[in-house]
PDB file of C-alpha atoms in Angstrom:
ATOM      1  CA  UNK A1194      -3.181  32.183 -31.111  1.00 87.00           C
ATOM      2  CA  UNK A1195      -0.244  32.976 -33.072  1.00 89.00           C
ATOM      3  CA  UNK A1196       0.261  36.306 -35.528  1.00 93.00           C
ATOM      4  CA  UNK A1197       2.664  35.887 -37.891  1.00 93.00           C
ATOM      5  CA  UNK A1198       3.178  38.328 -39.976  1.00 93.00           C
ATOM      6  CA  UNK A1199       5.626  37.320 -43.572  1.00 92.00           C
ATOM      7  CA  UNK A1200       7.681  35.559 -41.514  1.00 93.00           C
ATOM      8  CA  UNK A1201       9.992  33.688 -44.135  1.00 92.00           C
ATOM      9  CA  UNK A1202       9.577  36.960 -46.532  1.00 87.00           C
ATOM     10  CA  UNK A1203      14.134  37.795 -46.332  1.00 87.00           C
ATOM     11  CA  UNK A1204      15.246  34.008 -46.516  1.00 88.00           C
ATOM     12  CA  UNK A1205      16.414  32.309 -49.429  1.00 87.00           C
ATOM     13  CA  UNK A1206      14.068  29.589 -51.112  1.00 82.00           C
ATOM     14  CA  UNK A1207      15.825  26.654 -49.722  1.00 79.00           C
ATOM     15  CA  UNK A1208      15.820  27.724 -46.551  1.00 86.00           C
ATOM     16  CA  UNK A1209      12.572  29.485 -46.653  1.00 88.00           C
ATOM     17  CA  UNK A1210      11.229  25.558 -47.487  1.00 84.00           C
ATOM     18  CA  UNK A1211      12.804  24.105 -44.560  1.00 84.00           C
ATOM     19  CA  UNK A1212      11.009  26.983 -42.070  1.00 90.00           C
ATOM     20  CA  UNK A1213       8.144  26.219 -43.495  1.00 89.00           C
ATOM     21  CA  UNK A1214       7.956  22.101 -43.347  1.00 85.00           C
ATOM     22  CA  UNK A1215       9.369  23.011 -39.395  1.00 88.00           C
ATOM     23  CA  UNK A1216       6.575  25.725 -38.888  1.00 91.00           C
ATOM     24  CA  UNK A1217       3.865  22.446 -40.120  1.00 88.00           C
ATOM     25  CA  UNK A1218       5.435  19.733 -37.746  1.00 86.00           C
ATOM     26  CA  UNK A1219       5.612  22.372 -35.004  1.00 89.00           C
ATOM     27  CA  UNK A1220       1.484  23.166 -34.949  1.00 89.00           C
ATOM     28  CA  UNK A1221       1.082  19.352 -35.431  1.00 85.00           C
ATOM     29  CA  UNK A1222       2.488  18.973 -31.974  1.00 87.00           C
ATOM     30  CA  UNK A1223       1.501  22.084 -30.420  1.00 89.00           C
ATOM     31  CA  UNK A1224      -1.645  22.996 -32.033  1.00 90.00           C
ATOM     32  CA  UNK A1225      -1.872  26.318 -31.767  1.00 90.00           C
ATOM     33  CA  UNK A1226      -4.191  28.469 -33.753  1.00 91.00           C
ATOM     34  CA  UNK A1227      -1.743  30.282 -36.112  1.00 92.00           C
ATOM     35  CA  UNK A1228      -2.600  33.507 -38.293  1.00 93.00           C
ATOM     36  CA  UNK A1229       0.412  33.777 -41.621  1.00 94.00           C
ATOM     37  CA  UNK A1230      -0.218  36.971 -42.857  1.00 93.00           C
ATOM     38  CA  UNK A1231       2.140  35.948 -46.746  1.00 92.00           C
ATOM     39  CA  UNK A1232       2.153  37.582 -50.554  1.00 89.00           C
ATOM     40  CA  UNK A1233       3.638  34.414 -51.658  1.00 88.00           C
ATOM     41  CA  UNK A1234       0.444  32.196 -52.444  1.00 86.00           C
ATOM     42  CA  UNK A1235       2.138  28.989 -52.834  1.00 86.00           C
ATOM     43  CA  UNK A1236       2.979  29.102 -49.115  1.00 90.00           C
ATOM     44  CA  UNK A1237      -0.647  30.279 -47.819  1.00 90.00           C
ATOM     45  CA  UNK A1238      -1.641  26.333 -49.854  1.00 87.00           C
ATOM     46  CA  UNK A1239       1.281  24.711 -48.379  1.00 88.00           C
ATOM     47  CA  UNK A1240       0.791  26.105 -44.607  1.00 89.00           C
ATOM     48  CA  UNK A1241      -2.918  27.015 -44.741  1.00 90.00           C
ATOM     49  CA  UNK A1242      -6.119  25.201 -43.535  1.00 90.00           C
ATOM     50  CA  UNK A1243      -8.397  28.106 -44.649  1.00 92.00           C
ATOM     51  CA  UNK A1244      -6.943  30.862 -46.342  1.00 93.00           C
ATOM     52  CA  UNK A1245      -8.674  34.145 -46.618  1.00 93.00           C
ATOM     53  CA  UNK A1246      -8.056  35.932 -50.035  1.00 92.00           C
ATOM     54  CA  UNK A1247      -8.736  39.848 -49.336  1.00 91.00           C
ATOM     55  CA  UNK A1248      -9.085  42.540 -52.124  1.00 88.00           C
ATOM     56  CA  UNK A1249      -8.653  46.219 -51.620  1.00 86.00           C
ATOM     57  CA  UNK A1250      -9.104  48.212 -48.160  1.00 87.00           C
ATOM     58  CA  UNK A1251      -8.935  44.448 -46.831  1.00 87.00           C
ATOM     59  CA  UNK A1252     -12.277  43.026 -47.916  1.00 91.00           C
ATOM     60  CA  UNK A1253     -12.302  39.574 -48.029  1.00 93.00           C
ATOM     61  CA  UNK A1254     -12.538  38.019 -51.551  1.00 92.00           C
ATOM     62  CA  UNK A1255     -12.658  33.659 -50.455  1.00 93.00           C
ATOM     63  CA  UNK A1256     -12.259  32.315 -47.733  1.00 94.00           C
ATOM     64  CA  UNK A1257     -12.046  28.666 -48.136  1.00 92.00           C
ATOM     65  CA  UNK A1258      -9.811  25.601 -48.173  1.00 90.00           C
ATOM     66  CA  UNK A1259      -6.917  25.898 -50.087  1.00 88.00           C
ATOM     67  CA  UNK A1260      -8.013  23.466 -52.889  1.00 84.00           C
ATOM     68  CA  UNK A1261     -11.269  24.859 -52.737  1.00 86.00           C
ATOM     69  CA  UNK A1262      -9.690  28.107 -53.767  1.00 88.00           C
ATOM     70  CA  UNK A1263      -7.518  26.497 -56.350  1.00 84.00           C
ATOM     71  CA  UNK A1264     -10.530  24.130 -57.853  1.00 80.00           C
ATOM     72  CA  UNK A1265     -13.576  26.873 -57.815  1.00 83.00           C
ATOM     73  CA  UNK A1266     -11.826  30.505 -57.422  1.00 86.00           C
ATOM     74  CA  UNK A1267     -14.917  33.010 -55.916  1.00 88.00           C
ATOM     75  CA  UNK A1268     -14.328  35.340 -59.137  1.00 89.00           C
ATOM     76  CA  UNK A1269     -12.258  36.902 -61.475  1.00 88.00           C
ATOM     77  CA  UNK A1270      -9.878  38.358 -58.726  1.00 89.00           C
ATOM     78  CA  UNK A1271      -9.261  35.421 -56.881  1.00 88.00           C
ATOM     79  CA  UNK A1272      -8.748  33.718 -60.316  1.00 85.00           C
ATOM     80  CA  UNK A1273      -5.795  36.415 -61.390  1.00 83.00           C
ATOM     81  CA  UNK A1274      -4.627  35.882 -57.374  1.00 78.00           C
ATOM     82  CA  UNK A1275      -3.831  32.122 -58.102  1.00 79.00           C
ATOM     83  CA  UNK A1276      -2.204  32.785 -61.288  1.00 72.00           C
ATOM     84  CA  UNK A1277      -1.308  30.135 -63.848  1.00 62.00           C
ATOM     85  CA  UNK A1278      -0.526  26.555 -63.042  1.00 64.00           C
ATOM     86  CA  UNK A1279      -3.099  25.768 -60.579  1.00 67.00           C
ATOM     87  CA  UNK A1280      -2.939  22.311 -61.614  1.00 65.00           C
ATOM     88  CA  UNK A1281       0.649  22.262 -60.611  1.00 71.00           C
ATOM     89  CA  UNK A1282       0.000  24.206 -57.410  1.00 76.00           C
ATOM     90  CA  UNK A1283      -2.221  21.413 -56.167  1.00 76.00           C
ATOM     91  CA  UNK A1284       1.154  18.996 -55.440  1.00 80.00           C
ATOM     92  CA  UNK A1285       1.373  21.684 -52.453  1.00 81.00           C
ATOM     93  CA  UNK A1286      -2.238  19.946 -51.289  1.00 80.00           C
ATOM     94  CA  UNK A1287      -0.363  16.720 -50.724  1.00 83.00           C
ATOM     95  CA  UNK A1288       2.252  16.046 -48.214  1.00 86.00           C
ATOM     96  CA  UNK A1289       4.696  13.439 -49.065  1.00 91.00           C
ATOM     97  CA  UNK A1290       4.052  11.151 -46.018  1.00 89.00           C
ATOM     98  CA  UNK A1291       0.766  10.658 -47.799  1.00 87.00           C
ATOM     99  CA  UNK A1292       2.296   9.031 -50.437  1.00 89.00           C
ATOM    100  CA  UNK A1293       4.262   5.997 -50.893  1.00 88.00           C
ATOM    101  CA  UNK A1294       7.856   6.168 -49.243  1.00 92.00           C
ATOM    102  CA  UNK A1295      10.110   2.982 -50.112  1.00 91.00           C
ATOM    103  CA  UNK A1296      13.012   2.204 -48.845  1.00 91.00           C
ATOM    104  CA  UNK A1297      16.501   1.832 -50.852  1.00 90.00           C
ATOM    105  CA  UNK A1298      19.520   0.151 -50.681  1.00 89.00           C
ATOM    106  CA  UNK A1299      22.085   1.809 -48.578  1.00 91.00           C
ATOM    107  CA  UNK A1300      25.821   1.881 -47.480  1.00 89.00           C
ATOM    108  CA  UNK A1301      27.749   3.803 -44.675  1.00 91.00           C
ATOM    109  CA  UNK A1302      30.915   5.998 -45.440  1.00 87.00           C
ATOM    110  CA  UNK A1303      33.005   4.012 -43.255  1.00 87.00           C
ATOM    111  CA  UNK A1304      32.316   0.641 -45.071  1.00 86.00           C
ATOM    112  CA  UNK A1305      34.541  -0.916 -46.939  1.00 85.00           C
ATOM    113  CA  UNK A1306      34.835  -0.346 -51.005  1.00 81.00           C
ATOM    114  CA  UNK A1307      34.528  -4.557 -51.464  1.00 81.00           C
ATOM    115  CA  UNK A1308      31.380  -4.675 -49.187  1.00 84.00           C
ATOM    116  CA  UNK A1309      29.637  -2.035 -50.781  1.00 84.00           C
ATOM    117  CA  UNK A1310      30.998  -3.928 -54.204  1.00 81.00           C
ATOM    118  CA  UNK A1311      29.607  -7.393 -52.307  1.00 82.00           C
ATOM    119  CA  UNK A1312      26.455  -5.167 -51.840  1.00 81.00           C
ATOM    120  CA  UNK A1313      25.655  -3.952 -55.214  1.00 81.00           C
ATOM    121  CA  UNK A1314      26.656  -7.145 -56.582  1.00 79.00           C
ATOM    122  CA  UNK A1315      24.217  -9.493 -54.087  1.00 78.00           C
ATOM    123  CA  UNK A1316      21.368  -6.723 -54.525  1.00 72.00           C
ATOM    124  CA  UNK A1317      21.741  -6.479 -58.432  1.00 74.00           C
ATOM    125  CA  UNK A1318      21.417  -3.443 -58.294  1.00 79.00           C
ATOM    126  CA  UNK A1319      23.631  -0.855 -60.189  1.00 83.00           C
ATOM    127  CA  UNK A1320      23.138   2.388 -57.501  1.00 87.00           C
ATOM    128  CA  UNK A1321      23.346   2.833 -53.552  1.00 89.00           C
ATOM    129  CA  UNK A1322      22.788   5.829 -51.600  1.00 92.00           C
ATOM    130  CA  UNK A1323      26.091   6.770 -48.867  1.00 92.00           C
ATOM    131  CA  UNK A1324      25.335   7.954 -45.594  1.00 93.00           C
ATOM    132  CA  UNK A1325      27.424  10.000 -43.708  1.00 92.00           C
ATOM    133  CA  UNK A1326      28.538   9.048 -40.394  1.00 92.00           C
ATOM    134  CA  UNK A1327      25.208  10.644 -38.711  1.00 94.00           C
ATOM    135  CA  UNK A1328      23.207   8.269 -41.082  1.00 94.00           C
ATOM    136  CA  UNK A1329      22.573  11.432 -43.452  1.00 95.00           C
ATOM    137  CA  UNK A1330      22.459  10.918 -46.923  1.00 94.00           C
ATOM    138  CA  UNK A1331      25.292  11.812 -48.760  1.00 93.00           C
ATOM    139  CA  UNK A1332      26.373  10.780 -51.867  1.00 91.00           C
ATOM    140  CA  UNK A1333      24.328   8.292 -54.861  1.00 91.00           C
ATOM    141  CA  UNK A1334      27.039   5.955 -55.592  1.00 87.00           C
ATOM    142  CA  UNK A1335      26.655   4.127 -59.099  1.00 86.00           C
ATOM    143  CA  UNK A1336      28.662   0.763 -59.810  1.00 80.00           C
ATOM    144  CA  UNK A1337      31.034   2.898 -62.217  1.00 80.00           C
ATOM    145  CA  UNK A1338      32.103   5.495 -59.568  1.00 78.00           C
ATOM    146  CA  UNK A1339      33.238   2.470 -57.069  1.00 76.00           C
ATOM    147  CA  UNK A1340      35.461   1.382 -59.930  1.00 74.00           C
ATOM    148  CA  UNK A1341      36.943   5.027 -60.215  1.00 74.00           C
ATOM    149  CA  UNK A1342      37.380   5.362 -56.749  1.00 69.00           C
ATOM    150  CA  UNK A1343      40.682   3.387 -56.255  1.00 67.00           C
ATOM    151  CA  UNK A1344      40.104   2.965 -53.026  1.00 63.00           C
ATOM    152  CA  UNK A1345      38.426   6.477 -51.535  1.00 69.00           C
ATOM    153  CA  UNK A1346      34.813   7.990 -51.499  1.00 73.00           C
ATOM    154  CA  UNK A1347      36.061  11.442 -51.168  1.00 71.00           C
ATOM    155  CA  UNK A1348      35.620  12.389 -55.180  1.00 73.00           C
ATOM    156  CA  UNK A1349      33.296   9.104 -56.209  1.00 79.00           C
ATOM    157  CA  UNK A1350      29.330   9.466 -56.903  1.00 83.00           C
ATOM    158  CA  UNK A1351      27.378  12.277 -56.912  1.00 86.00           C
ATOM    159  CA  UNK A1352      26.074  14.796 -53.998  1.00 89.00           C
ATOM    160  CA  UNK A1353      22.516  14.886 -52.579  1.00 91.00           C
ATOM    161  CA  UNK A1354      21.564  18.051 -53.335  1.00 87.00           C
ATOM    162  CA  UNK A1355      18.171  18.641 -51.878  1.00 88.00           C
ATOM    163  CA  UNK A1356      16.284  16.131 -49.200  1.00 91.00           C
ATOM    164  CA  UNK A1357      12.877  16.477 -48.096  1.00 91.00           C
ATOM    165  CA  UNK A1358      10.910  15.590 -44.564  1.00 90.00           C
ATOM    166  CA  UNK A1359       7.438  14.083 -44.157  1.00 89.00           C
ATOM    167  CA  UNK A1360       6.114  17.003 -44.160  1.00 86.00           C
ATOM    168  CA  UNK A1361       6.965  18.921 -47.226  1.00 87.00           C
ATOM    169  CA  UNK A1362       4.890  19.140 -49.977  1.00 87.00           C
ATOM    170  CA  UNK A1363       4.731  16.868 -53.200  1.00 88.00           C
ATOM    171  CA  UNK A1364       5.996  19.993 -55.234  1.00 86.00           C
ATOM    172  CA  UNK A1365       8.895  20.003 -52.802  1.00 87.00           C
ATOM    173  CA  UNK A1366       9.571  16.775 -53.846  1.00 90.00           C
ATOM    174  CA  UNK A1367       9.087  16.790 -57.777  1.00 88.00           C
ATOM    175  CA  UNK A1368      11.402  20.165 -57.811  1.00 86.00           C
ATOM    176  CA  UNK A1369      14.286  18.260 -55.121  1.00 88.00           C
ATOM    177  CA  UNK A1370      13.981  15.189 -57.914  1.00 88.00           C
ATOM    178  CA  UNK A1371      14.471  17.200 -61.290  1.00 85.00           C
ATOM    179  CA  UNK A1372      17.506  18.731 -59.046  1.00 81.00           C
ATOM    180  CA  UNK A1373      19.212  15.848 -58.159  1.00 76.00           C
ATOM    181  CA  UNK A1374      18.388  14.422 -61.038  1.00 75.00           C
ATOM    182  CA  UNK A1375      18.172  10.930 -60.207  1.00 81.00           C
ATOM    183  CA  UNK A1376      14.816  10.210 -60.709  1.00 86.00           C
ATOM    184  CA  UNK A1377      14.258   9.949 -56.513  1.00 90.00           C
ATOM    185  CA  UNK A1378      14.432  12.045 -53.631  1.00 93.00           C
ATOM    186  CA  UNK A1379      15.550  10.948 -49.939  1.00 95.00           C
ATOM    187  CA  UNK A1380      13.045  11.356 -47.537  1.00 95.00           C
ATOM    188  CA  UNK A1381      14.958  12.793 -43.671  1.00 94.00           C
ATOM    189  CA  UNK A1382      14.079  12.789 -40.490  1.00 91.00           C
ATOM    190  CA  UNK A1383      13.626  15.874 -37.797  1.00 83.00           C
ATOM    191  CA  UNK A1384      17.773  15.377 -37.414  1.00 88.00           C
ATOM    192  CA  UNK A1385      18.482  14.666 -41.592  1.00 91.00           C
ATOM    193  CA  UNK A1386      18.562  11.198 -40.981  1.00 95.00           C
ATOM    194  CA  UNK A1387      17.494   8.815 -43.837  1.00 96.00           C
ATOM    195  CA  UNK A1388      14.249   7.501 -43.529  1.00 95.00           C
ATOM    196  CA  UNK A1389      13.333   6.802 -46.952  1.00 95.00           C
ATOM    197  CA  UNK A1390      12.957   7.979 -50.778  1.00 94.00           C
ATOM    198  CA  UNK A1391      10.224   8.577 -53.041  1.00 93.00           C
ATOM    199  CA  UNK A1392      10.125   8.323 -57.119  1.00 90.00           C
ATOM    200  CA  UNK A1393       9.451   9.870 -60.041  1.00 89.00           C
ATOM    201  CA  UNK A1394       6.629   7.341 -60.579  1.00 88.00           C
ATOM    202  CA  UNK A1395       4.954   7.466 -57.234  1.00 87.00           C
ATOM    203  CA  UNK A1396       4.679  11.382 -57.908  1.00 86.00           C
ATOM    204  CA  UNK A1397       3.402  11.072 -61.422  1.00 84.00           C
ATOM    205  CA  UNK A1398       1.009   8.749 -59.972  1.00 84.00           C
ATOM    206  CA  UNK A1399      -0.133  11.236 -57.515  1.00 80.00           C
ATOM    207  CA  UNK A1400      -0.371  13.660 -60.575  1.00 76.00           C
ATOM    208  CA  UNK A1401      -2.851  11.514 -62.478  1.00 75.00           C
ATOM    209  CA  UNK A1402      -4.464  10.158 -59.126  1.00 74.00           C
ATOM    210  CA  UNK A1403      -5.692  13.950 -58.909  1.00 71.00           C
ATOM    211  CA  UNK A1404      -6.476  14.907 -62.622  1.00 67.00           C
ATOM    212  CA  UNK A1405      -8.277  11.524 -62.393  1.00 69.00           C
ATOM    213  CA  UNK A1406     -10.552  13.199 -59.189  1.00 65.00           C
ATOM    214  CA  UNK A1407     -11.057  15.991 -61.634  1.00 63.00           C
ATOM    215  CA  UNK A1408     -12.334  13.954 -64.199  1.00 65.00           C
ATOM    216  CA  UNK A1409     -15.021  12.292 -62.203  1.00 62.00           C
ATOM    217  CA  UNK A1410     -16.102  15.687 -60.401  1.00 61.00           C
ATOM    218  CA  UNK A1411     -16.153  17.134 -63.813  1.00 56.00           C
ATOM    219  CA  UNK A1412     -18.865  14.321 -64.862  1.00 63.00           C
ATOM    220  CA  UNK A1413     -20.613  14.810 -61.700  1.00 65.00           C
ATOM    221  CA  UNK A1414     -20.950  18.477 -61.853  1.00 56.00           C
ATOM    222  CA  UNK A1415     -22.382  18.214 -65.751  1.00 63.00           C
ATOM    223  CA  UNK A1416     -24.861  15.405 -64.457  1.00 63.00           C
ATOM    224  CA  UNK A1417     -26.074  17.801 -61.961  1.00 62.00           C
ATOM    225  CA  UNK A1418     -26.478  20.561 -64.579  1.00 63.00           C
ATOM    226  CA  UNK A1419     -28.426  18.189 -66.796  1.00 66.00           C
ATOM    227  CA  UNK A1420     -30.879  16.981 -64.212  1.00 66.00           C
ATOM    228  CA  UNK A1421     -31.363  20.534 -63.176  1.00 70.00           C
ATOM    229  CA  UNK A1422     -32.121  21.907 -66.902  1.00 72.00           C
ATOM    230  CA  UNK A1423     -34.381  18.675 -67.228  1.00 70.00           C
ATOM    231  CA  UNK A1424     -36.445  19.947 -64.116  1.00 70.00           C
ATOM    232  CA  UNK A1425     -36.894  23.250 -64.954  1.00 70.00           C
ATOM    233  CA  UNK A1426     -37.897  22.564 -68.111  1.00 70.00           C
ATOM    234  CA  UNK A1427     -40.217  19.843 -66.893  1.00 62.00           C
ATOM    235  CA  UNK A1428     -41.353  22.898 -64.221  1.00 68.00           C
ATOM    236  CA  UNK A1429     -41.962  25.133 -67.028  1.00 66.00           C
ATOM    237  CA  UNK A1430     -43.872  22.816 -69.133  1.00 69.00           C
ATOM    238  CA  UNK A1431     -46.207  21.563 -65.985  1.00 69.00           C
ATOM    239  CA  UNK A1432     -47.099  24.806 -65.150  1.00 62.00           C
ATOM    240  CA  UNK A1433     -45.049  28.089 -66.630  1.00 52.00           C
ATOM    241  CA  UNK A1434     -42.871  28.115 -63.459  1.00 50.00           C
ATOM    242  CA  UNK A1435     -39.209  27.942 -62.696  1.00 44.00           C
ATOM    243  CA  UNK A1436     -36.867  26.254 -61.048  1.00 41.00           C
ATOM    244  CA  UNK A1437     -33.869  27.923 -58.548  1.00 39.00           C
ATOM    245  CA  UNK A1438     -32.823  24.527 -57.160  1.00 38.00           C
ATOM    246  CA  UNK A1439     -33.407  21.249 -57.197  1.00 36.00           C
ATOM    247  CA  UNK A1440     -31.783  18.455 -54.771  1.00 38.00           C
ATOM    248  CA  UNK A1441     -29.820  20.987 -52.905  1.00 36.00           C
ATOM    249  CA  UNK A1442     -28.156  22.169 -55.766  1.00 33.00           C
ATOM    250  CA  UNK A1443     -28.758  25.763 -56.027  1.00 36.00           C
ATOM    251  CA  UNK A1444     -26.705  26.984 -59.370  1.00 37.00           C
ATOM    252  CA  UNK A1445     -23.737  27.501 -60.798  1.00 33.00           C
ATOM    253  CA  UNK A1446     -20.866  30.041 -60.565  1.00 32.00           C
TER     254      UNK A1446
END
């Protein structure tokens, strides 16, 4: 077993992201039992299996899964400990090798300006992305930078700004999309080497897949209400009796 205790608490954000997507593929090949002691909530749902929310003089408040904390807080305390924009927080629940990652069309920095022309042009497609010479992405390079280039990369298209791994989160993603601004994000490997992207779309689909899930549990949990408040009332009438549970479903928070 493993103590860790704020670990990534004196980094900066970016690099506090890439710690923690190499602290998840770590324990997915060692698999070691690892206790993050962290303030910072949205890392306990990115890292956590369980995650054990304690109140004063260290009395435990939930301990649960994290989107069993995020979907059915214990109380009022664990409510105000999630803060706003749980909905959002639940992208952390959803890693983006769960999702769809396409590929898209790319070029090396040592190829020539008419083949990545001959490219474009064969592809019909208006944007590549440049790797560098490790195969790392480097640069999105639109049709109307290769005309501007007069024959050099060096100041054509625009910097990748942000990458993310198979392991980070889908909020990882969204936020390294509105930064580059492209409407995609290129998925790296363990060494930065291209391995993918994902879209806007496939996110927002993720994003409805889940209020979707809501939805339906939403209708389930009111049908379970409704057949409990028909059987106590049925109870009551019968025989002046009540009802704690019915089906296994004991009540409601």
């Amino acid at each position: 077993m493993l103590l860790m205790d704020e670990p990534f608490g004196a980094v900066d954000p970016i690099t506090r992201e890439h710690l923690q997507d190499e602290l998840i593929r770590l324990q997915h090949e060692l698999h070691k039992t690892i206790v993050f002691v962290t303030h910072d909530f949205d890392e306990a749902i990115k890292i956590g299996d369980r995650i054990a929310v304690l109140r004063e003089r260290s009395h435990i408040a939930q301990f649960d899964t994290p989107e069993a904390i995020l979907t059915n807080p214990a109380d009022d305390f664990v409510s105000g400990f999630v803060g706003a924009g749980a909905a959002l927080k639940r992208l952390n629940l959803t890693r983006v090798r769960d999702v769809e990652i396409t590929d898209y069309p790319t070029v090396m920095i040592d190829d020539p300006l008419q083949q990545i022309f001959n490219r474009l042009r064969a592809g019909g497609i208006n944007e590549v992305l440049l790797l560098d010479r490790l195969g790392r992405p480097y640069k999105w390079l639109r049709r109307g930078d290769l005309m501007r280039a007069r024959g050099s990369l060096a100041r054509a298209g625009t910097l990748v700004h942000d990458t993310v791994t198979r392991d980070a989160t889908l909020r990882d993603a969204l936020e390294a999309v509105l930064t580059d601004n492209t409407g995609r994000v290129a998925v790296t490997g363990r060494r930065g080497e291209y391995t993918g992207v994902v879209d806007m779309e496939t996110l927002l689909n993720s994003v409805h897949d889940m209020l979707e899930a809501d939805r339906l549990d939403a209708l389930e949990h009111q049908h379970e209400l409704e057949e409990l408040r028909a059987a106590q009332t049925h109870a009551e009438q019968e025989g002046g009796g009540s009802v704690t549970g019915v089906g296994g479903f004991g009540g409601t928070r």
